[in-house]
């Protein structure tokens, strides 16, 4: 008897991502994030918005937590069609936060901003993060499948394997 294979096509509708959002570092825009400022960050464990490339386009939500070695970890769920565009190794994240105090210090190499009092407000999924040590790992994906009505799947295909498995 030939083997019958029924294939149904789904659409990627969500992804859970996680990784490192912040480490003690100097960002591309010359902000200095110290270990002390990171360890005292606020809004950890609070559900906040996740957007695409720091725009008004909200694509899901994020929760931050304190990680090892004075790092901030995140876990986010992307709930829009942007989920299918996420690529490990291409996309990273960039924090969105209010800062209580900024102290500017300048030397021959330029001016830098020592930040203190970090309160997380959200996260941006981007290809160009300010802190280059961020990571993005896809840990889970969700798909929507077409509904089968009255035993019929309108977008399914059927192929028959002519080889017998007797």
mmCIF file of C-alpha atoms in Angstrom:
data_model
loop_
_atom_site.group_PDB
_atom_site.id
_atom_site.type_symbol
_atom_site.label_atom_id
_atom_site.label_comp_id
_atom_site.label_asym_id
_atom_site.label_seq_id
_atom_site.Cartn_x
_atom_site.Cartn_y
_atom_site.Cartn_z
ATOM 1 C CA UNK A 1 0.000 0.000 0.000
ATOM 2 C CA UNK A 2 1.444 3.400 -0.897
ATOM 3 C CA UNK A 3 2.240 5.820 1.895
ATOM 4 C CA UNK A 4 0.052 8.936 1.917
ATOM 5 C CA UNK A 5 1.569 12.139 3.282
ATOM 6 C CA UNK A 6 -0.710 15.048 4.150
ATOM 7 C CA UNK A 7 1.065 18.350 4.612
ATOM 8 C CA UNK A 8 -0.461 21.446 6.122
ATOM 9 C CA UNK A 9 1.148 24.870 5.996
ATOM 10 C CA UNK A 10 1.243 27.074 9.036
ATOM 11 C CA UNK A 11 2.244 30.679 9.553
ATOM 12 C CA UNK A 12 4.847 31.684 12.147
ATOM 13 C CA UNK A 13 3.018 33.919 14.617
ATOM 14 C CA UNK A 14 5.239 34.185 17.660
ATOM 15 C CA UNK A 15 8.665 33.633 19.080
ATOM 16 C CA UNK A 16 10.153 33.687 22.535
ATOM 17 C CA UNK A 17 13.609 35.221 22.645
ATOM 18 C CA UNK A 18 16.024 35.659 25.504
ATOM 19 C CA UNK A 19 19.573 36.707 26.196
ATOM 20 C CA UNK A 20 21.741 39.446 27.629
ATOM 21 C CA UNK A 21 20.335 42.984 27.449
ATOM 22 C CA UNK A 22 23.043 44.903 29.309
ATOM 23 C CA UNK A 23 26.502 44.405 30.784
ATOM 24 C CA UNK A 24 28.949 46.866 32.299
ATOM 25 C CA UNK A 25 30.194 48.622 29.171
ATOM 26 C CA UNK A 26 30.561 51.827 27.219
ATOM 27 C CA UNK A 27 27.813 52.086 24.588
ATOM 28 C CA UNK A 28 28.243 53.376 21.046
ATOM 29 C CA UNK A 29 26.617 56.638 22.146
ATOM 30 C CA UNK A 30 29.254 57.002 24.922
ATOM 31 C CA UNK A 31 27.055 56.026 27.877
ATOM 32 C CA UNK A 32 28.975 54.251 30.628
ATOM 33 C CA UNK A 33 26.915 51.525 32.325
ATOM 34 C CA UNK A 34 28.660 50.633 35.595
ATOM 35 C CA UNK A 35 28.221 47.410 37.550
ATOM 36 C CA UNK A 36 26.707 49.404 40.409
ATOM 37 C CA UNK A 37 24.134 51.108 38.156
ATOM 38 C CA UNK A 38 23.152 47.752 36.640
ATOM 39 C CA UNK A 39 22.855 46.034 40.028
ATOM 40 C CA UNK A 40 20.437 48.770 41.193
ATOM 41 C CA UNK A 41 18.274 48.916 38.052
ATOM 42 C CA UNK A 42 14.506 49.216 38.511
ATOM 43 C CA UNK A 43 11.513 47.572 36.796
ATOM 44 C CA UNK A 44 13.007 44.073 36.930
ATOM 45 C CA UNK A 45 10.302 41.411 36.701
ATOM 46 C CA UNK A 46 7.795 43.906 35.237
ATOM 47 C CA UNK A 47 6.166 43.223 31.843
ATOM 48 C CA UNK A 48 7.223 46.035 29.482
ATOM 49 C CA UNK A 49 6.691 46.688 25.748
ATOM 50 C CA UNK A 50 9.025 45.349 23.056
ATOM 51 C CA UNK A 51 9.236 47.326 19.825
ATOM 52 C CA UNK A 52 10.865 47.002 16.417
ATOM 53 C CA UNK A 53 13.959 49.190 15.855
ATOM 54 C CA UNK A 54 13.007 51.711 18.595
ATOM 55 C CA UNK A 55 9.855 52.792 16.743
ATOM 56 C CA UNK A 56 6.211 53.027 17.789
ATOM 57 C CA UNK A 57 5.667 49.510 16.380
ATOM 58 C CA UNK A 58 5.024 47.339 19.454
ATOM 59 C CA UNK A 59 5.738 43.701 18.599
ATOM 60 C CA UNK A 60 5.404 42.037 22.002
ATOM 61 C CA UNK A 61 6.550 42.292 25.583
ATOM 62 C CA UNK A 62 9.701 41.827 27.642
ATOM 63 C CA UNK A 63 10.685 41.097 31.229
ATOM 64 C CA UNK A 64 14.123 41.921 32.627
ATOM 65 C CA UNK A 65 16.012 40.150 35.427
ATOM 66 C CA UNK A 66 19.382 40.490 37.107
ATOM 67 C CA UNK A 67 21.918 37.996 35.764
ATOM 68 C CA UNK A 68 25.420 36.877 36.717
ATOM 69 C CA UNK A 69 28.440 39.208 36.664
ATOM 70 C CA UNK A 70 26.388 42.430 36.888
ATOM 71 C CA UNK A 71 24.378 41.672 33.760
ATOM 72 C CA UNK A 72 20.724 42.225 32.891
ATOM 73 C CA UNK A 73 18.951 39.321 31.215
ATOM 74 C CA UNK A 74 15.698 39.546 29.270
ATOM 75 C CA UNK A 75 12.966 37.238 28.045
ATOM 76 C CA UNK A 76 10.595 38.555 25.407
ATOM 77 C CA UNK A 77 7.743 37.254 23.318
ATOM 78 C CA UNK A 78 7.317 38.626 19.809
ATOM 79 C CA UNK A 79 3.610 38.328 19.002
ATOM 80 C CA UNK A 80 3.324 39.881 15.528
ATOM 81 C CA UNK A 81 4.322 38.917 11.988
ATOM 82 C CA UNK A 82 7.796 40.301 12.823
ATOM 83 C CA UNK A 83 8.421 36.939 14.509
ATOM 84 C CA UNK A 84 9.212 35.446 11.101
ATOM 85 C CA UNK A 85 11.831 38.169 10.475
ATOM 86 C CA UNK A 86 13.882 37.485 13.624
ATOM 87 C CA UNK A 87 17.297 36.021 12.891
ATOM 88 C CA UNK A 88 19.854 34.880 15.457
ATOM 89 C CA UNK A 89 23.209 36.471 14.731
ATOM 90 C CA UNK A 90 21.590 39.416 12.923
ATOM 91 C CA UNK A 91 19.128 40.819 15.435
ATOM 92 C CA UNK A 92 20.029 41.877 18.944
ATOM 93 C CA UNK A 93 18.306 44.029 21.533
ATOM 94 C CA UNK A 94 18.712 47.538 22.867
ATOM 95 C CA UNK A 95 17.401 48.676 26.232
ATOM 96 C CA UNK A 96 14.924 51.496 26.615
ATOM 97 C CA UNK A 97 15.226 53.171 30.001
ATOM 98 C CA UNK A 98 14.879 56.382 31.941
ATOM 99 C CA UNK A 99 18.031 57.547 33.700
ATOM 100 C CA UNK A 100 17.920 59.467 37.013
ATOM 101 C CA UNK A 101 21.322 61.094 36.689
ATOM 102 C CA UNK A 102 23.956 61.566 33.995
ATOM 103 C CA UNK A 103 27.433 62.870 34.788
ATOM 104 C CA UNK A 104 29.428 63.962 31.752
ATOM 105 C CA UNK A 105 33.195 63.547 31.757
ATOM 106 C CA UNK A 106 35.488 64.547 28.897
ATOM 107 C CA UNK A 107 39.076 63.703 28.004
ATOM 108 C CA UNK A 108 41.226 63.778 24.842
ATOM 109 C CA UNK A 109 39.291 60.831 23.399
ATOM 110 C CA UNK A 110 35.893 62.487 23.795
ATOM 111 C CA UNK A 111 33.063 62.949 26.251
ATOM 112 C CA UNK A 112 31.322 60.134 28.111
ATOM 113 C CA UNK A 113 28.126 59.938 30.174
ATOM 114 C CA UNK A 114 28.193 58.000 33.436
ATOM 115 C CA UNK A 115 24.594 56.904 33.981
ATOM 116 C CA UNK A 116 22.984 56.222 37.344
ATOM 117 C CA UNK A 117 19.439 55.247 38.291
ATOM 118 C CA UNK A 118 18.368 52.983 35.409
ATOM 119 C CA UNK A 119 14.605 52.359 35.180
ATOM 120 C CA UNK A 120 13.720 50.012 32.327
ATOM 121 C CA UNK A 121 10.800 51.125 30.133
ATOM 122 C CA UNK A 122 10.968 48.577 27.292
ATOM 123 C CA UNK A 123 13.263 46.991 24.742
ATOM 124 C CA UNK A 124 13.997 47.528 21.064
ATOM 125 C CA UNK A 125 14.711 44.610 18.746
ATOM 126 C CA UNK A 126 17.347 45.941 16.379
ATOM 127 C CA UNK A 127 20.274 45.116 14.127
ATOM 128 C CA UNK A 128 22.379 47.921 15.644
ATOM 129 C CA UNK A 129 22.407 47.863 19.468
ATOM 130 C CA UNK A 130 24.168 50.566 21.459
ATOM 131 C CA UNK A 131 25.816 48.000 23.765
ATOM 132 C CA UNK A 132 27.597 45.468 21.585
ATOM 133 C CA UNK A 133 27.586 42.649 24.189
ATOM 134 C CA UNK A 134 23.839 42.000 23.854
ATOM 135 C CA UNK A 135 22.598 38.643 22.608
ATOM 136 C CA UNK A 136 19.395 37.260 21.096
ATOM 137 C CA UNK A 137 18.550 33.574 21.229
ATOM 138 C CA UNK A 138 15.322 32.142 19.828
ATOM 139 C CA UNK A 139 14.080 29.649 22.411
ATOM 140 C CA UNK A 140 10.548 28.913 21.199
ATOM 141 C CA UNK A 141 8.391 29.447 18.099
ATOM 142 C CA UNK A 142 4.627 29.344 17.579
ATOM 143 C CA UNK A 143 2.683 28.655 14.397
ATOM 144 C CA UNK A 144 -0.948 29.098 13.420
ATOM 145 C CA UNK A 145 -2.338 26.282 11.331
ATOM 146 C CA UNK A 146 -5.294 26.519 9.004
ATOM 147 C CA UNK A 147 -8.486 25.181 10.533
ATOM 148 C CA UNK A 148 -9.733 21.835 9.281
ATOM 149 C CA UNK A 149 -13.479 22.145 8.730
ATOM 150 C CA UNK A 150 -15.753 19.122 8.193
ATOM 151 C CA UNK A 151 -12.715 16.917 7.648
ATOM 152 C CA UNK A 152 -11.271 19.120 4.901
ATOM 153 C CA UNK A 153 -8.099 21.167 4.990
ATOM 154 C CA UNK A 154 -8.272 23.766 2.225
ATOM 155 C CA UNK A 155 -4.535 24.533 2.188
ATOM 156 C CA UNK A 156 -3.192 21.004 2.622
ATOM 157 C CA UNK A 157 -1.328 19.054 -0.027
ATOM 158 C CA UNK A 158 -1.276 15.312 -0.499
ATOM 159 C CA UNK A 159 1.564 13.285 -1.935
ATOM 160 C CA UNK A 160 1.654 9.555 -2.398
ATOM 161 C CA UNK A 161 4.870 7.612 -2.015
ATOM 162 C CA UNK A 162 4.738 4.926 -4.729
ATOM 163 C CA UNK A 163 7.105 2.632 -2.836
ATOM 164 C CA UNK A 164 5.407 -0.133 -0.938
ATOM 165 C CA UNK A 165 6.376 -0.710 2.685
ATOM 166 C CA UNK A 166 5.331 -4.393 2.871
#
